[in-house]
Amino acid sequence: MDGWIIGGGIAAIALYVIVVYNRLVARRNRVRNGWSQIDVQLKRRHDLIPNLVAAVQGYLQHERAILDGVSRARLEAIAAGSVTERAKAETTVTQALRSLFAVAEAYPALRASENMQALQEELSSTENRVGFARQFYNDAVLEYNTARESFPANLVARPLGFVPAELFELQDQTARAAPQVRF
Amino acid sequence: MGPAGREPWGGVPGPADRETFFAAQRRHRRATWRYSATCAVAAFVLAMAASIVLSPLVILSSALVIRVLSLFLPIPEIVWDVFRWLLAHYGQLKSALQDLRLSPEEVIPSLQGLGVLSIPGIVIVLLLWLAVRALLFHAGVGGLLLTMGARLPRANDREEHQLVNVVQEMAIAVGLPSPTVMLVDADVANAAAIGSSPRDATVVVSRRLLDELDRDETQGILGHLIASIGNGDLRILMTFLSVAQTFGLLMALLDAPMSARARATIWRLLTLALFGWRRRTAAGPLADIVGTMLVGRLDPDAIDDTLEPLDATDRPSTGRLHRMLRYLQFVLLLPVILLSLEGKLLLFLFTLLVIGPLTWSTLRRRRYLADATAVQLTRNPDGLADGLIALAESGGDAPGGRWAGPLFVVGGARSRATGLGFVSGRPRRRLPSPSTPPAHHDDVPIFLLGAQPPLRGRLARLRVLGASIQPPTTGRTDAGPAIPTEASATGSSSSVLGWFLAVPVIGVLVLIVGALIFYGASFILYLFAVGFLGALFVIAGLYIVAMELVLRLLSFAG
């Protein structure tokens, strides 16, 4: 009789561990999927920047500093490694782009050119996509971390190999991005 | 991914929802099974309503067929057993009806008798529904795209490219593969999400919507559509449309003895279902058929098909003999015509009172849900609200898409008219409305009457969610173009009232014919006294007529 109870208890625990494992795996895969989606969109932005720089080079000959800033930020973003590093590098790219567009506003010929308008639309769409992908990823991370840290799943999560995921936070400090417009 | 060492509330982007987006989406998708089951219940109710007229006919015709076959082939005993069983139940019903005084112990058996006799009709209608549903799921989407004349976006058009970008952005937000985008060059601004599953969905947008709405508003509207795809609404809508098409098919069947057009439609549907449905080219013919079935037959005013034999006599070119033959045909068909009118009336009543409220509330709730999900995703209630305000005036039924009205983001004139007068929080530039109003009827088919929520309700809910729009003041300053179909909307509702009043007249007429055949004068006097229950007695009369004929046919009287 005791044997049956112990055996049943072990079976129940094993079943529970299986269920928790599957649930955590599903959520972790969604996190990974979300991250790869962010990756795709960020890469899309990196690929658009050279086109942008080439398009505005002719008009913005006196704004070399800003153009160089954009290219440099892009290279750093490509080279970044961990989540936090990438978040910081991408924030820098966003700020650089924002100052570039702010300056471009002062050149009506540039603003009117079709090429520039198409690029602006593409970049703004990419910003939106990055934003939505980030939202998706952060929601996925939230769900995964909550599932991982809840009791009693947290007892088995670490032994099974589930590490916490990081949120992807882009600091939105508009104050710092105020452009210096020279007359 | 490195270790987490920081507090989760220090810089978490977005609101800290108690329920994550995915959990909510999972919950909504699970609920779609419940809502689809509601549509199945609606189909069952429809089957019950139709079987009241269909069952006696089915039993009668199968008895006829069996009788004829029994002259050539031996019929297995089980067939005779089935008929005996049916007739036994008829016996219970008959005895209850004959004295017209239902003693308490007779109620249950007579209801049981009625129930059993209805089974053939119910089974047949349910089979029809499943067939129509399969056909629609397989070829309905392609068909709708064909009849609307949808095209792929042009590569060099900036606005259409922007539309594709917007759709892909929203697909990323919802976590779905991006749906196909197609455009329609129509004069009305509307958009729809069509498909049978989130994996192969298509979004159809009219060109006018692109021209009228700016990027934020387009994003709101498309966010709504893609959010509804993510919530699993496609399945519910297609199931609902399949019930609506079954309704249309029943209407066509009721018209078939009289109307050549109904017969042609049914014949085309039959050949398509039996021989053509696997082919990729099934889409076009199917869309034509379902478009005619649902749209052409449901207006209570348009009983033209039922009275087609009479119409033919009005033409001045018909010769005298031809005209005499037509009159004769009309007289011979008169009982069938009355029966068909009665059947249609029953179906209308069931739709308005039972099926409609059951299914329309589901569809409306899902629209409100899609609105809320879109706001949650875009964090911008103003975009969607302003888009809906713009669509209140320039929206409408896309040509070729009337039968699929519930799939569109805004509905017909009636639901849109409630949204006029709302003022958006941002100044907008509007395209001038066309000099002639778009030439479409905009009478919503009766089965789709309440499927779209009133715009006023949606805008009020968006206001609660934070949109900065103002409801109309009592004296509407922004008059807007007069929706020309308001009058016809009230017109069709008054004709429905006319149908309600016609019930006792028709019922009494048909039953007089039946009663005269079998029961003599005293019965008629009794019926006159309870004439307002005419419909119920029509049912009884129908069963009596049919089953008596079956009795005679199969000589079970002895």
Tab-separated table of C-alpha atoms in Angstrom, chain B residues 87-280:
chain	number	residue	atom	x	y	z
B	87	LEU	CA	-46.775	7.063	-39.286
B	88	ALA	CA	-47.238	5.857	-35.715
B	89	HIS	CA	-46.086	9.245	-34.512
B	90	TYR	CA	-48.353	10.878	-37.034
B	91	GLY	CA	-51.204	8.914	-35.521
B	92	GLN	CA	-50.554	10.530	-32.148
B	93	LEU	CA	-50.487	13.970	-33.748
B	94	LYS	CA	-53.653	13.330	-35.735
B	95	SER	CA	-55.736	12.212	-32.805
B	96	ALA	CA	-54.668	15.283	-30.865
B	97	LEU	CA	-55.573	17.596	-33.730
B	98	GLN	CA	-58.861	15.994	-34.585
B	99	ASP	CA	-60.695	16.903	-31.410
B	100	LEU	CA	-58.718	20.129	-30.997
B	101	ARG	CA	-59.026	19.621	-27.286
B	102	LEU	CA	-55.595	18.653	-26.052
B	103	SER	CA	-55.933	16.818	-22.775
B	104	PRO	CA	-52.811	17.090	-20.605
B	105	GLU	CA	-51.741	13.528	-21.275
B	106	GLU	CA	-51.994	14.131	-25.002
B	107	VAL	CA	-49.670	17.127	-25.103
B	108	ILE	CA	-46.416	15.254	-24.699
B	109	PRO	CA	-47.143	12.519	-27.236
B	110	SER	CA	-48.376	14.998	-29.808
B	111	LEU	CA	-45.296	17.195	-29.363
B	112	GLN	CA	-43.201	14.084	-29.570
B	113	GLY	CA	-45.010	13.172	-32.763
B	114	LEU	CA	-44.317	16.590	-34.223
B	115	GLY	CA	-40.687	16.301	-33.212
B	116	VAL	CA	-40.169	12.929	-34.795
B	117	LEU	CA	-41.868	13.999	-37.991
B	118	SER	CA	-39.560	17.004	-38.191
B	119	ILE	CA	-36.408	14.900	-38.075
B	120	PRO	CA	-36.078	14.264	-41.833
B	121	GLY	CA	-36.255	17.967	-42.562
B	122	ILE	CA	-33.763	18.869	-39.837
B	123	VAL	CA	-31.287	16.265	-41.008
B	124	ILE	CA	-31.486	17.442	-44.590
B	125	VAL	CA	-31.001	21.095	-43.734
B	126	LEU	CA	-28.041	20.298	-41.488
B	127	LEU	CA	-26.456	18.305	-44.305
B	128	LEU	CA	-27.040	21.229	-46.647
B	129	TRP	CA	-25.391	23.545	-44.147
B	130	LEU	CA	-22.309	21.346	-43.848
B	131	ALA	CA	-22.003	21.160	-47.614
B	132	VAL	CA	-22.350	24.922	-48.040
B	133	ARG	CA	-19.835	25.461	-45.252
B	134	ALA	CA	-17.283	23.164	-46.871
B	135	LEU	CA	-17.775	24.876	-50.208
B	136	LEU	CA	-17.428	28.317	-48.677
B	137	PHE	CA	-14.310	27.479	-46.696
B	138	HIS	CA	-12.720	26.012	-49.776
B	139	ALA	CA	-13.558	28.539	-52.449
B	140	GLY	CA	-15.311	31.420	-50.737
B	141	VAL	CA	-12.283	33.639	-50.229
B	142	GLY	CA	-11.085	33.348	-53.813
B	143	GLY	CA	-14.593	33.945	-55.010
B	144	LEU	CA	-15.006	37.104	-52.995
B	145	LEU	CA	-11.716	38.463	-54.287
B	146	LEU	CA	-12.814	37.740	-57.843
B	147	THR	CA	-16.221	39.376	-57.648
B	148	MET	CA	-14.808	42.456	-55.961
B	149	GLY	CA	-12.121	42.719	-58.617
B	150	ALA	CA	-9.266	42.790	-56.135
B	151	ARG	CA	-5.766	43.404	-57.418
B	152	LEU	CA	-2.288	43.327	-55.971
B	153	PRO	CA	-0.754	46.644	-54.905
B	154	ARG	CA	1.140	48.496	-57.594
B	155	ALA	CA	4.873	48.543	-57.009
B	156	ASN	CA	5.462	52.153	-58.001
B	157	ASP	CA	2.555	53.682	-56.078
B	158	ARG	CA	3.802	55.298	-52.884
B	159	GLU	CA	0.521	55.109	-50.965
B	160	GLU	CA	-0.007	51.461	-51.779
B	161	HIS	CA	3.559	50.690	-50.740
B	162	GLN	CA	2.882	52.539	-47.507
B	163	LEU	CA	-0.219	50.384	-47.031
B	164	VAL	CA	1.859	47.225	-47.346
B	165	ASN	CA	4.280	48.649	-44.772
B	166	VAL	CA	1.434	49.392	-42.379
B	167	VAL	CA	0.031	45.876	-42.723
B	168	GLN	CA	3.422	44.329	-42.070
B	169	GLU	CA	3.930	46.533	-39.007
B	170	MET	CA	0.645	45.447	-37.516
B	171	ALA	CA	1.374	41.811	-38.304
B	172	ILE	CA	4.595	42.098	-36.329
B	173	ALA	CA	2.721	43.646	-33.441
B	174	VAL	CA	0.192	40.816	-33.335
B	175	GLY	CA	2.766	38.101	-33.934
B	176	LEU	CA	1.303	36.695	-37.138
B	177	PRO	CA	2.786	36.128	-40.571
B	178	SER	CA	1.914	39.133	-42.693
B	179	PRO	CA	-1.382	38.691	-44.536
B	180	THR	CA	-1.619	39.242	-48.294
B	181	VAL	CA	-2.697	42.750	-49.161
B	182	MET	CA	-5.082	43.379	-52.023
B	183	LEU	CA	-6.740	46.530	-53.287
B	184	VAL	CA	-10.108	47.297	-54.784
B	185	ASP	CA	-10.702	50.332	-56.975
B	186	ALA	CA	-14.121	51.168	-55.562
B	187	ASP	CA	-15.922	54.389	-54.881
B	188	VAL	CA	-16.578	53.500	-51.252
B	189	ALA	CA	-14.023	53.409	-48.489
B	190	ASN	CA	-13.968	50.089	-46.723
B	191	ALA	CA	-11.647	47.255	-45.804
B	192	ALA	CA	-12.092	43.607	-44.925
B	193	ALA	CA	-10.125	40.722	-43.516
B	194	ILE	CA	-10.955	37.477	-45.268
B	195	GLY	CA	-9.684	33.931	-45.054
B	196	SER	CA	-10.341	30.787	-43.112
B	197	SER	CA	-7.391	30.819	-40.758
B	198	PRO	CA	-4.778	33.308	-39.487
B	199	ARG	CA	-2.102	31.536	-41.513
B	200	ASP	CA	-3.614	32.322	-44.911
B	201	ALA	CA	-5.515	35.527	-44.377
B	202	THR	CA	-5.958	38.316	-46.892
B	203	VAL	CA	-6.652	41.968	-46.224
B	204	VAL	CA	-8.659	43.814	-48.864
B	205	VAL	CA	-8.601	47.606	-48.809
B	206	SER	CA	-10.422	49.951	-51.125
B	207	ARG	CA	-8.452	52.634	-52.914
B	208	ARG	CA	-10.780	55.321	-51.633
B	209	LEU	CA	-9.869	54.441	-48.065
B	210	LEU	CA	-6.218	55.015	-48.865
B	211	ASP	CA	-6.985	58.381	-50.408
B	212	GLU	CA	-9.215	59.573	-47.575
B	213	LEU	CA	-7.383	58.411	-44.472
B	214	ASP	CA	-3.922	59.481	-43.372
B	215	ARG	CA	-1.261	57.124	-42.094
B	216	ASP	CA	-2.349	57.068	-38.465
B	217	GLU	CA	-5.949	56.388	-39.348
B	218	THR	CA	-5.036	53.682	-41.865
B	219	GLN	CA	-2.874	52.118	-39.193
B	220	GLY	CA	-5.769	52.141	-36.756
B	221	ILE	CA	-8.190	50.556	-39.217
B	222	LEU	CA	-5.727	47.928	-40.370
B	223	GLY	CA	-4.719	47.317	-36.781
B	224	HIS	CA	-8.363	46.522	-36.094
B	225	LEU	CA	-8.511	44.067	-38.997
B	226	ILE	CA	-5.277	42.297	-38.133
B	227	ALA	CA	-6.180	42.212	-34.457
B	228	SER	CA	-9.430	40.518	-35.399
B	229	ILE	CA	-7.474	37.990	-37.450
B	230	GLY	CA	-5.230	37.361	-34.456
B	231	ASN	CA	-8.211	36.874	-32.175
B	232	GLY	CA	-9.532	34.142	-34.435
B	233	ASP	CA	-12.533	36.026	-35.829
B	234	LEU	CA	-12.119	34.667	-39.352
B	235	ARG	CA	-13.457	31.289	-38.424
B	236	ILE	CA	-16.486	32.722	-36.678
B	237	LEU	CA	-17.317	34.987	-39.590
B	238	MET	CA	-17.005	32.258	-42.192
B	239	THR	CA	-19.189	29.929	-40.151
B	240	PHE	CA	-21.755	32.674	-39.759
B	241	LEU	CA	-21.710	33.357	-43.482
B	242	SER	CA	-22.212	29.665	-44.152
B	243	VAL	CA	-25.392	29.753	-42.053
B	244	ALA	CA	-26.484	32.853	-43.955
B	245	GLN	CA	-25.880	31.085	-47.250
B	246	THR	CA	-27.880	28.077	-46.085
B	247	PHE	CA	-30.680	30.503	-45.374
B	248	GLY	CA	-30.362	31.833	-48.915
B	249	LEU	CA	-30.359	28.297	-50.278
B	250	LEU	CA	-33.573	27.489	-48.417
B	251	MET	CA	-35.141	30.599	-49.867
B	252	ALA	CA	-34.086	29.532	-53.344
B	253	LEU	CA	-35.529	26.068	-52.744
B	254	LEU	CA	-38.827	27.596	-51.681
B	255	ASP	CA	-38.889	29.622	-54.878
B	256	ALA	CA	-37.806	26.831	-57.171
B	257	PRO	CA	-41.234	25.605	-58.349
B	258	MET	CA	-42.090	29.100	-59.505
B	259	SER	CA	-38.944	30.874	-60.524
B	260	ALA	CA	-36.616	29.891	-63.339
B	261	ARG	CA	-33.843	31.979	-61.842
B	262	ALA	CA	-34.005	30.095	-58.545
B	263	ARG	CA	-33.902	26.798	-60.366
B	264	ALA	CA	-30.866	27.905	-62.366
B	265	THR	CA	-29.065	29.014	-59.219
B	266	ILE	CA	-29.739	25.718	-57.476
B	267	TRP	CA	-28.669	23.758	-60.531
B	268	ARG	CA	-25.389	25.660	-60.764
B	269	LEU	CA	-24.745	25.133	-57.088
B	270	LEU	CA	-25.439	21.420	-57.454
B	271	THR	CA	-23.079	20.951	-60.388
B	272	LEU	CA	-20.412	22.964	-58.616
B	273	ALA	CA	-20.736	20.951	-55.424
B	274	LEU	CA	-20.743	17.587	-57.120
B	275	PHE	CA	-18.265	18.049	-59.918
B	276	GLY	CA	-16.367	21.242	-59.623
B	277	TRP	CA	-15.519	22.094	-56.084
B	278	ARG	CA	-12.045	20.663	-56.004
B	279	ARG	CA	-10.949	22.695	-58.987
B	280	ARG	CA	-9.223	25.980	-58.404
